[in-house]
């Protein structure tokens, strides 16, 4: 467990204290600051506000540098393999700056967008479960089938409303993912490289299991 999780019980206690003692807090995100402003001296409030700002800056800087590096290495480096290190560094800085400016704009004018993005990312990870299962267990699965199932299932989450009987939208999207992956895989032909990789993987697993038994 990360060390910072030790602070979670204290945050929960502060949130309950704010709910019980300060009625009508417009924004729940301000609960901790509301408690601090009304119970602590000014210098302590400054420390809390500064610590929160520093935490946000550290996390955002790490994410921004990661996004810039991913773009320059995994996208630009693939599209233009002969790119120089200087150009790659320059593009990393440009994308990092664009990401920071865009994040500041979206957080100011669309503060609830992040909740939707986080929910979508978790849903996408759930749908990736189907891709992993088929990739390792079904030789007939094709890249187009897996990609189609993943895209259709994630897009379907946007159009689903509240389902009856409390059925999870993610579960329904998972079923759609299975169906689309199977149908498209049967309609398309797996490439030779995918089949060879699958056979090598299964053969290696058989060798390991036999060596373990012996």
CSV table of C-alpha atoms in Angstrom, one decimal:
chain,number,residue,atom,x,y,z
A,1,UNK,CA,0.0,0.0,0.0
A,2,UNK,CA,1.4,3.4,-0.9
A,3,UNK,CA,2.5,5.5,2.1
A,4,UNK,CA,0.2,8.4,1.2
A,5,UNK,CA,-2.8,6.1,1.8
A,6,UNK,CA,-2.1,6.6,5.5
A,7,UNK,CA,-3.7,10.0,5.2
A,8,UNK,CA,-7.0,8.7,3.8
A,9,UNK,CA,-8.7,8.1,7.3
A,10,UNK,CA,-7.8,11.7,8.3
A,11,UNK,CA,-9.4,13.0,5.1
A,12,UNK,CA,-12.5,11.0,5.7
A,13,UNK,CA,-12.8,12.3,9.3
A,14,UNK,CA,-12.3,15.9,8.0
A,15,UNK,CA,-15.0,15.4,5.4
A,16,UNK,CA,-17.5,14.1,8.0
A,17,UNK,CA,-16.7,16.9,10.3
A,18,UNK,CA,-17.3,19.4,7.5
A,19,UNK,CA,-20.7,17.8,6.6
A,20,UNK,CA,-21.8,17.9,10.2
A,21,UNK,CA,-20.6,21.3,11.2
A,22,UNK,CA,-20.7,23.4,8.0
A,23,UNK,CA,-24.0,23.1,6.3
A,24,UNK,CA,-24.5,24.1,2.7
A,25,UNK,CA,-21.0,23.7,1.3
A,26,UNK,CA,-21.5,24.4,-2.4
A,27,UNK,CA,-18.6,22.4,-3.7
A,28,UNK,CA,-17.6,19.2,-1.9
A,29,UNK,CA,-14.0,19.6,-3.0
A,30,UNK,CA,-13.8,22.7,-0.7
A,31,UNK,CA,-14.7,20.7,2.4
A,32,UNK,CA,-11.1,20.4,3.7
A,33,UNK,CA,-10.4,24.1,3.1
A,34,UNK,CA,-13.6,25.1,4.7
A,35,UNK,CA,-12.7,23.2,7.9
A,36,UNK,CA,-9.1,24.6,7.8
A,37,UNK,CA,-10.3,28.2,7.3
A,38,UNK,CA,-12.8,28.0,10.2
A,39,UNK,CA,-10.7,26.1,12.7
A,40,UNK,CA,-7.0,26.9,12.0
A,41,UNK,CA,-4.8,30.0,12.1
A,42,UNK,CA,-3.9,31.7,8.9
A,43,UNK,CA,-0.4,30.3,8.6
A,44,UNK,CA,-1.7,26.8,8.9
A,45,UNK,CA,-4.3,27.4,6.2
A,46,UNK,CA,-1.5,28.7,4.0
A,47,UNK,CA,0.5,25.5,4.6
A,48,UNK,CA,-2.5,23.4,3.6
A,49,UNK,CA,-3.3,25.4,0.5
A,50,UNK,CA,0.4,25.4,-0.5
A,51,UNK,CA,0.7,21.7,0.0
A,52,UNK,CA,-2.4,21.1,-2.1
A,53,UNK,CA,-1.1,23.3,-4.9
A,54,UNK,CA,2.3,21.6,-4.8
A,55,UNK,CA,0.7,18.1,-4.9
A,56,UNK,CA,-1.3,19.1,-8.0
A,57,UNK,CA,1.7,20.6,-9.7
A,58,UNK,CA,3.8,17.5,-9.1
A,59,UNK,CA,1.2,15.1,-10.4
A,60,UNK,CA,0.4,17.3,-13.4
A,61,UNK,CA,4.1,17.8,-14.3
A,62,UNK,CA,4.7,14.0,-14.2
A,63,UNK,CA,1.7,13.3,-16.4
A,64,UNK,CA,2.5,16.1,-18.8
A,65,UNK,CA,6.1,14.9,-19.2
A,66,UNK,CA,4.8,11.4,-19.7
A,67,UNK,CA,2.4,12.5,-22.4
A,68,UNK,CA,5.1,14.5,-24.2
A,69,UNK,CA,7.5,11.5,-24.1
A,70,UNK,CA,4.8,9.1,-25.3
A,71,UNK,CA,4.0,11.3,-28.3
A,72,UNK,CA,7.6,11.9,-29.4
A,73,UNK,CA,8.7,8.3,-28.9
A,74,UNK,CA,5.7,6.1,-29.7
A,75,UNK,CA,3.9,8.3,-32.3
A,76,UNK,CA,6.3,10.7,-33.9
A,77,UNK,CA,9.2,8.1,-33.6
A,78,UNK,CA,7.1,5.5,-35.5
A,79,UNK,CA,5.8,8.0,-38.2
A,80,UNK,CA,9.3,9.4,-38.7
A,81,UNK,CA,12.0,6.9,-37.6
A,82,UNK,CA,14.9,9.0,-38.7
A,83,UNK,CA,14.0,12.0,-36.5
A,84,UNK,CA,16.9,13.4,-34.6
A,85,UNK,CA,17.2,13.6,-30.8
A,86,UNK,CA,17.0,17.4,-30.9
A,87,UNK,CA,13.8,17.4,-32.8
A,88,UNK,CA,12.3,14.7,-30.6
A,89,UNK,CA,13.2,16.8,-27.5
A,90,UNK,CA,11.7,19.9,-29.1
A,91,UNK,CA,8.4,18.0,-29.9
A,92,UNK,CA,8.3,16.6,-26.3
A,93,UNK,CA,8.4,20.2,-25.0
A,94,UNK,CA,5.8,21.4,-27.4
A,95,UNK,CA,3.3,18.6,-26.6
A,96,UNK,CA,4.0,19.0,-22.9
A,97,UNK,CA,3.2,22.7,-23.1
A,98,UNK,CA,0.0,22.1,-25.1
A,99,UNK,CA,-1.1,19.4,-22.6
A,100,UNK,CA,-0.6,21.8,-19.7
A,101,UNK,CA,-2.4,24.7,-21.3
A,102,UNK,CA,-5.3,22.4,-22.4
A,103,UNK,CA,-5.5,20.9,-18.9
A,104,UNK,CA,-5.7,24.3,-17.3
A,105,UNK,CA,-8.4,25.4,-19.7
A,106,UNK,CA,-10.5,22.3,-19.3
A,107,UNK,CA,-10.2,22.3,-15.5
A,108,UNK,CA,-11.4,25.9,-15.4
A,109,UNK,CA,-14.3,25.7,-17.8
A,110,UNK,CA,-15.2,21.9,-17.7
A,111,UNK,CA,-14.4,20.8,-14.2
A,112,UNK,CA,-16.6,17.7,-14.4
A,113,UNK,CA,-14.9,16.4,-17.5
A,114,UNK,CA,-12.2,14.6,-15.5
A,115,UNK,CA,-14.8,12.4,-13.8
A,116,UNK,CA,-16.1,11.3,-17.1
A,117,UNK,CA,-12.6,10.6,-18.4
A,118,UNK,CA,-11.6,8.6,-15.4
A,119,UNK,CA,-14.9,6.6,-15.6
A,120,UNK,CA,-14.2,6.0,-19.3
A,121,UNK,CA,-10.6,4.9,-18.7
A,122,UNK,CA,-11.8,2.3,-16.1
A,123,UNK,CA,-14.4,1.1,-18.5
A,124,UNK,CA,-11.8,0.8,-21.3
A,125,UNK,CA,-9.6,-1.2,-19.0
A,126,UNK,CA,-12.5,-3.5,-18.3
A,127,UNK,CA,-13.2,-4.0,-22.0
A,128,UNK,CA,-9.5,-4.8,-22.6
A,129,UNK,CA,-10.1,-7.9,-20.6
A,130,UNK,CA,-11.8,-9.5,-23.7
A,131,UNK,CA,-8.8,-8.6,-25.8
A,132,UNK,CA,-6.4,-10.3,-23.5
A,133,UNK,CA,-8.5,-13.4,-23.2
A,134,UNK,CA,-8.9,-13.9,-26.9
A,135,UNK,CA,-5.3,-13.0,-27.7
A,136,UNK,CA,-4.0,-15.8,-25.5
A,137,UNK,CA,-6.7,-18.4,-25.9
A,138,UNK,CA,-8.2,-18.2,-29.4
A,139,UNK,CA,-6.0,-18.8,-32.4
A,140,UNK,CA,-8.7,-17.5,-34.8
A,141,UNK,CA,-8.9,-14.1,-33.1
A,142,UNK,CA,-7.7,-11.3,-35.5
A,143,UNK,CA,-6.4,-7.8,-34.7
A,144,UNK,CA,-9.4,-6.4,-36.6
A,145,UNK,CA,-11.8,-8.4,-34.5
A,146,UNK,CA,-10.2,-7.4,-31.2
A,147,UNK,CA,-10.0,-3.7,-32.2
A,148,UNK,CA,-13.6,-3.7,-33.4
A,149,UNK,CA,-14.9,-5.2,-30.3
A,150,UNK,CA,-12.9,-2.8,-28.1
A,151,UNK,CA,-14.0,0.3,-30.0
A,152,UNK,CA,-17.7,-0.7,-30.3
A,153,UNK,CA,-18.0,-1.6,-26.6
A,154,UNK,CA,-16.4,1.6,-25.4
A,155,UNK,CA,-18.5,3.7,-27.8
A,156,UNK,CA,-21.7,1.9,-26.7
A,157,UNK,CA,-21.1,3.1,-23.1
A,158,UNK,CA,-21.7,6.6,-24.3
A,159,UNK,CA,-25.2,5.8,-25.6
A,160,UNK,CA,-26.4,3.6,-22.8
A,161,UNK,CA,-28.8,5.1,-20.2
A,162,UNK,CA,-29.7,3.6,-16.9
A,163,UNK,CA,-30.5,0.0,-17.4
A,164,UNK,CA,-33.4,-1.9,-15.7
A,165,UNK,CA,-32.9,-4.1,-12.7
A,166,UNK,CA,-29.6,-2.4,-11.9
A,167,UNK,CA,-27.7,-4.1,-14.7
A,168,UNK,CA,-24.2,-2.7,-15.1
A,169,UNK,CA,-23.6,-0.9,-18.4
A,170,UNK,CA,-20.0,-2.2,-18.3
A,171,UNK,CA,-21.3,-5.8,-18.2
A,172,UNK,CA,-23.6,-5.2,-21.2
A,173,UNK,CA,-20.7,-3.6,-23.1
A,174,UNK,CA,-18.5,-6.6,-22.2
A,175,UNK,CA,-21.1,-8.9,-23.8
A,176,UNK,CA,-21.2,-6.7,-26.9
A,177,UNK,CA,-17.4,-6.8,-26.9
A,178,UNK,CA,-17.4,-10.6,-26.9
A,179,UNK,CA,-19.9,-10.8,-29.7
A,180,UNK,CA,-18.3,-8.2,-32.0
A,181,UNK,CA,-14.8,-9.7,-31.5
A,182,UNK,CA,-16.0,-13.2,-32.4
A,183,UNK,CA,-18.1,-12.0,-35.5
A,184,UNK,CA,-15.4,-9.8,-37.0
A,185,UNK,CA,-12.7,-12.3,-36.3
A,186,UNK,CA,-14.7,-15.0,-38.2
A,187,UNK,CA,-15.2,-12.6,-41.1
A,188,UNK,CA,-11.5,-11.6,-41.3
A,189,UNK,CA,-8.4,-13.6,-41.9
A,190,UNK,CA,-5.6,-13.6,-39.2
A,191,UNK,CA,-2.2,-12.6,-40.6
A,192,UNK,CA,0.7,-15.1,-40.6
A,193,UNK,CA,2.7,-13.1,-38.0
A,194,UNK,CA,-0.1,-13.3,-35.5
A,195,UNK,CA,-0.6,-17.0,-36.0
A,196,UNK,CA,3.2,-17.6,-35.7
A,197,UNK,CA,3.3,-15.6,-32.5
A,198,UNK,CA,0.4,-17.5,-31.0
A,199,UNK,CA,2.0,-20.8,-31.8
A,200,UNK,CA,5.3,-19.8,-30.3
A,201,UNK,CA,3.6,-18.6,-27.2
A,202,UNK,CA,1.5,-21.8,-26.8
A,203,UNK,CA,4.6,-24.0,-27.5
A,204,UNK,CA,6.6,-22.2,-24.9
A,205,UNK,CA,3.8,-22.7,-22.3
A,206,UNK,CA,3.7,-26.4,-23.1
A,207,UNK,CA,7.5,-26.7,-22.7
A,208,UNK,CA,7.3,-24.9,-19.3
A,209,UNK,CA,4.5,-27.1,-18.1
A,210,UNK,CA,6.2,-30.3,-19.2
A,211,UNK,CA,9.5,-29.2,-17.5
A,212,UNK,CA,7.6,-28.5,-14.3
A,213,UNK,CA,5.9,-31.9,-14.3
A,214,UNK,CA,9.2,-33.7,-14.9
